Amino acid sequence: MGKDISSISRPVEVSYGRGGMGATLTLLTTGANAPMLEMQKEQMRAKVNAVYGYNAIARVRITQTAGQGFAEGRALFDPAKPGTPEPVSTPEIRQQAVETASPVRDAGLRDALAQLGENILNKTNR
């Protein structure tokens, strides 16, 4: 359904009614995003049915929940943030950064530039 809709919702269930053609697609979202999805129900239904080539989904139902979702944690919509390894600075790298920033007269700026240089050198040495 696209990045916008998939970033704020998750499909939970496709259920079929008794003796009827067309199913109900249930989407899980947080309370703040439910009104936005509610306005796009018909477009979502049309996109899904375009994939199937017939009117497979007759209705779209929006279910709201908290940010963590059900007990299984299904509604965690934020992408997982990758853990960044802590840079390991060696005394040689630190000394090289301090020497590079040493011509700067302002102490605060010199320290900030030395720290920046150390971070850059650590990143290139990983």
Coordinates of C-alpha atoms in Angstrom, one line a residue:
M1 CA 0.0 0.0 0.0
G2 CA 3.0 2.3 0.0
K3 CA 5.5 3.5 2.5
D4 CA 3.2 6.1 4.1
I5 CA 0.5 3.7 5.0
S6 CA 2.8 0.8 5.9
S7 CA 4.8 3.0 8.3
I8 CA 1.7 3.7 10.4
S9 CA -0.3 0.5 10.2
R10 CA 0.0 -3.3 10.1
P11 CA -2.4 -5.8 8.5
V12 CA -3.8 -8.0 11.2
E13 CA -6.4 -10.1 9.6
V14 CA -8.4 -10.9 6.5
S15 CA -11.7 -12.4 7.4
Y16 CA -14.5 -13.7 5.2
G17 CA -18.2 -13.3 5.9
R18 CA -20.7 -16.1 5.7
G19 CA -21.7 -16.9 2.1
G20 CA -20.6 -13.5 0.8
M21 CA -18.0 -12.5 -1.8
G22 CA -15.3 -10.2 -0.5
A23 CA -13.4 -10.2 2.7
T24 CA -12.7 -7.6 5.5
L25 CA -9.1 -6.4 5.8
T26 CA -8.4 -5.3 9.4
L27 CA -5.5 -2.9 9.9
L28 CA -3.9 -2.1 13.2
T29 CA -2.8 1.5 13.9
T30 CA -2.3 3.9 16.7
G31 CA -5.0 6.3 17.8
A32 CA -3.4 9.3 16.3
N33 CA -3.1 7.8 12.8
A34 CA -6.6 6.2 12.7
P35 CA -8.3 9.3 11.2
M36 CA -5.8 9.5 8.4
L37 CA -6.3 5.9 7.5
E38 CA -10.0 6.2 7.8
M39 CA -10.1 8.8 5.1
Q40 CA -8.0 6.5 2.8
K41 CA -10.0 3.3 3.2
E42 CA -11.4 3.3 -0.3
Q43 CA -8.0 3.9 -1.9
M44 CA -6.5 1.1 0.2
R45 CA -9.2 -1.3 -0.8
A46 CA -8.8 -0.4 -4.5
K47 CA -5.0 -0.9 -4.3
V48 CA -5.4 -4.4 -2.7
N49 CA -8.1 -5.4 -5.2
A50 CA -5.9 -4.2 -8.1
V51 CA -3.3 -6.7 -7.1
Y52 CA -5.8 -9.6 -6.9
G53 CA -7.6 -8.5 -10.1
Y54 CA -11.1 -8.8 -8.6
N55 CA -13.0 -7.5 -5.6
A56 CA -11.3 -9.7 -3.0
I57 CA -11.5 -7.1 -0.2
A58 CA -15.0 -5.6 0.3
R59 CA -14.3 -3.7 3.5
V60 CA -11.4 -2.2 5.4
R61 CA -11.6 -2.0 9.1
I62 CA -9.3 0.2 11.2
T63 CA -8.4 -1.1 14.7
Q64 CA -6.6 1.3 17.1
T65 CA -4.2 0.4 19.9
A66 CA -1.4 1.8 21.9
G67 CA 2.1 2.3 20.4
Q68 CA 3.2 -1.1 21.7
G69 CA 0.2 -3.0 20.3
F70 CA -1.1 -6.3 21.6
A71 CA 0.8 -8.6 23.8
E72 CA 2.8 -9.8 20.9
G73 CA 3.9 -6.3 20.1
R74 CA 2.5 -6.2 16.6
A75 CA 1.9 -2.5 16.5
L76 CA 5.4 -1.2 17.0
F77 CA 5.5 1.0 13.9
D78 CA 8.9 2.8 14.3
P79 CA 11.7 1.2 12.5
A80 CA 14.2 -0.5 14.7
K81 CA 17.2 1.8 15.2
P82 CA 20.5 -0.1 14.5
G83 CA 22.9 -0.1 17.4
T84 CA 25.9 2.0 16.6
P85 CA 29.1 0.5 18.0
E86 CA 30.9 2.8 20.4
P87 CA 34.0 4.2 18.7
V88 CA 37.3 3.0 20.2
S89 CA 39.8 5.8 20.3
T90 CA 43.4 5.0 20.6
P91 CA 45.9 7.5 22.1
E92 CA 47.5 7.9 18.6
I93 CA 44.3 8.9 17.0
R94 CA 43.5 11.4 19.9
Q95 CA 47.0 12.9 19.6
Q96 CA 46.7 13.3 15.8
A97 CA 43.4 15.1 16.2
V98 CA 44.8 17.4 18.9
E99 CA 47.8 18.2 16.8
T100 CA 45.7 19.0 13.8
A101 CA 43.5 21.4 15.8
S102 CA 46.4 23.0 17.7
P103 CA 46.8 26.1 15.4
V104 CA 43.3 27.3 16.5
R105 CA 43.5 30.1 19.1
D106 CA 40.1 29.7 20.8
A107 CA 40.3 26.9 23.3
G108 CA 36.6 25.9 23.0
L109 CA 36.7 25.8 19.3
R110 CA 40.1 23.9 19.4
D111 CA 38.6 21.3 21.7
A112 CA 35.5 20.9 19.6
L113 CA 37.6 20.5 16.4
A114 CA 39.9 18.0 18.1
Q115 CA 36.8 16.0 19.2
L116 CA 35.4 16.2 15.6
G117 CA 38.7 15.1 14.1
E118 CA 38.9 12.2 16.5
N119 CA 35.4 11.1 15.6
I120 CA 36.3 11.3 11.9
L121 CA 39.5 9.4 12.3
N122 CA 37.7 6.7 14.3
K123 CA 35.1 6.3 11.6
T124 CA 37.6 5.9 8.8
N125 CA 39.6 3.4 10.8
R126 CA 36.6 1.1 11.5

